Amino acid sequence: SEEPLREDRWIPLACTLPPVDQPARLLEFDELFNAAVRSVDRIDPTRLRVELVPDALVAARTADLLVRETGCCSFFTFTLTMTDGKLMLDVTVPRANVDVLDALADRTAAGAAR
């Protein structure tokens, strides 16, 4: 069964980040997406691929954010890869969390459109 989501669609009830800290975390993701996303590709229902600006500071900022995010939402699998001059982020979720990935894809695409 699918897990219910909080008001912001991509924060599942299972998230262990204290609610008071959630808006700041969302802002961090939005700032990263707005500054660094080049393209977004939905590989399949459970996997999203995001191309980021291939910069060492972007890679470090992304890695730091992802490490913290897996601490509160352990269902995410993040893979950050730098190859052939491209910085790619793959985000995978279990089928039960596809709606969370849908919402994350929407936020990411909004950042890429800017």
Short mmCIF file of C-alpha atoms in Angstrom, two decimals:
data_model
loop_
_atom_site.label_atom_id
_atom_site.label_comp_id
_atom_site.label_asym_id
_atom_site.label_seq_id
_atom_site.Cartn_x
_atom_site.Cartn_y
_atom_site.Cartn_z
CA SER A 1 0.00 0.00 0.00
CA GLU A 2 1.13 3.53 -0.65
CA GLU A 3 2.36 5.62 2.22
CA PRO A 4 0.36 8.78 2.96
CA LEU A 5 2.09 12.09 2.28
CA ARG A 6 2.17 15.27 4.26
CA GLU A 7 0.98 18.60 2.95
CA ASP A 8 4.00 18.99 0.69
CA ARG A 9 3.59 15.92 -1.51
CA TRP A 10 7.13 14.66 -1.32
CA ILE A 11 7.43 14.52 2.46
CA PRO A 12 6.10 11.08 3.43
CA LEU A 13 4.75 10.42 6.90
CA ALA A 14 7.69 8.05 7.49
CA CYS A 15 10.12 10.97 7.26
CA THR A 16 11.95 11.25 10.59
CA LEU A 17 13.13 14.83 10.05
CA PRO A 18 11.41 16.97 12.69
CA PRO A 19 8.52 18.91 11.09
CA VAL A 20 10.09 22.20 12.19
CA ASP A 21 13.18 21.38 10.04
CA GLN A 22 11.28 20.24 6.93
CA PRO A 23 10.73 23.68 5.32
CA ALA A 24 14.46 24.41 5.50
CA ARG A 25 15.25 21.05 3.87
CA LEU A 26 12.75 21.73 1.08
CA LEU A 27 14.36 25.11 0.54
CA GLU A 28 17.78 23.47 0.25
CA PHE A 29 16.49 21.14 -2.46
CA ASP A 30 14.75 23.99 -4.28
CA GLU A 31 17.89 26.15 -4.17
CA LEU A 32 20.00 23.28 -5.52
CA PHE A 33 17.48 22.54 -8.28
CA ASN A 34 17.17 26.20 -9.24
CA ALA A 35 20.94 26.69 -9.40
CA ALA A 36 22.25 23.44 -10.80
CA VAL A 37 19.72 21.35 -12.74
CA ARG A 38 20.36 21.06 -16.47
CA SER A 39 17.83 18.36 -17.35
CA VAL A 40 15.42 15.86 -15.83
CA ASP A 41 14.56 12.45 -17.23
CA ARG A 42 12.04 10.02 -15.75
CA ILE A 43 13.72 6.70 -16.55
CA ASP A 44 10.81 4.64 -15.20
CA PRO A 45 8.16 5.02 -12.46
CA THR A 46 10.67 4.34 -9.67
CA ARG A 47 13.72 6.14 -11.09
CA LEU A 48 14.53 9.75 -11.89
CA ARG A 49 17.74 10.97 -13.55
CA VAL A 50 18.84 14.57 -13.07
CA GLU A 51 21.75 16.17 -14.89
CA LEU A 52 23.44 18.79 -12.75
CA VAL A 53 26.00 21.46 -13.59
CA PRO A 54 29.33 19.55 -13.63
CA ASP A 55 31.05 21.52 -10.92
CA ALA A 56 32.96 20.29 -7.85
CA LEU A 57 31.06 22.63 -5.52
CA VAL A 58 27.70 21.45 -6.92
CA ALA A 59 28.79 17.82 -6.47
CA ALA A 60 29.88 18.47 -2.87
CA ARG A 61 26.70 20.41 -2.04
CA THR A 62 24.55 17.69 -3.59
CA ALA A 63 26.38 14.87 -1.79
CA ASP A 64 26.03 16.65 1.56
CA LEU A 65 22.30 17.19 1.04
CA LEU A 66 21.73 13.59 -0.07
CA VAL A 67 23.58 12.12 2.90
CA ARG A 68 21.39 14.14 5.24
CA GLU A 69 18.22 13.23 3.32
CA THR A 70 18.86 9.48 3.52
CA GLY A 71 19.19 9.93 7.27
CA CYS A 72 15.49 10.84 7.53
CA CYS A 73 13.99 9.21 4.41
CA SER A 74 15.87 5.95 4.08
CA PHE A 75 13.68 4.66 1.23
CA PHE A 76 15.54 6.92 -1.24
CA THR A 77 18.53 5.54 -3.10
CA PHE A 78 20.71 8.32 -4.50
CA THR A 79 23.54 7.70 -6.95
CA LEU A 80 25.75 10.65 -7.84
CA THR A 81 28.04 10.01 -10.82
CA MET A 82 30.59 12.18 -12.58
CA THR A 83 31.59 10.85 -15.98
CA ASP A 84 32.39 12.22 -19.41
CA GLY A 85 32.11 15.80 -18.14
CA LYS A 86 28.60 15.27 -16.77
CA LEU A 87 27.32 15.19 -13.20
CA MET A 88 24.33 12.86 -12.95
CA LEU A 89 22.04 12.17 -10.01
CA ASP A 90 19.86 9.05 -10.10
CA VAL A 91 17.07 8.88 -7.53
CA THR A 92 15.34 5.54 -6.98
CA VAL A 93 12.43 4.67 -4.69
CA PRO A 94 10.44 1.52 -3.93
CA ARG A 95 7.11 1.22 -5.77
CA ALA A 96 5.27 2.24 -2.58
CA ASN A 97 6.97 5.66 -2.78
CA VAL A 98 6.40 6.48 -6.46
CA ASP A 99 4.16 9.40 -5.49
CA VAL A 100 7.06 10.90 -3.54
CA LEU A 101 9.28 10.58 -6.62
CA ASP A 102 6.51 12.15 -8.74
CA ALA A 103 6.51 15.20 -6.49
CA LEU A 104 10.32 15.36 -6.41
CA ALA A 105 10.36 15.16 -10.22
CA ASP A 106 7.93 18.09 -10.39
CA ARG A 107 10.13 20.19 -8.09
CA THR A 108 13.25 19.25 -10.02
CA ALA A 109 11.66 20.05 -13.38
CA ALA A 110 10.53 23.43 -12.04
CA GLY A 111 14.15 24.16 -11.15
CA ALA A 112 15.38 23.06 -14.56
CA ALA A 113 12.87 25.36 -16.26
CA ARG A 114 14.38 28.47 -14.65
#
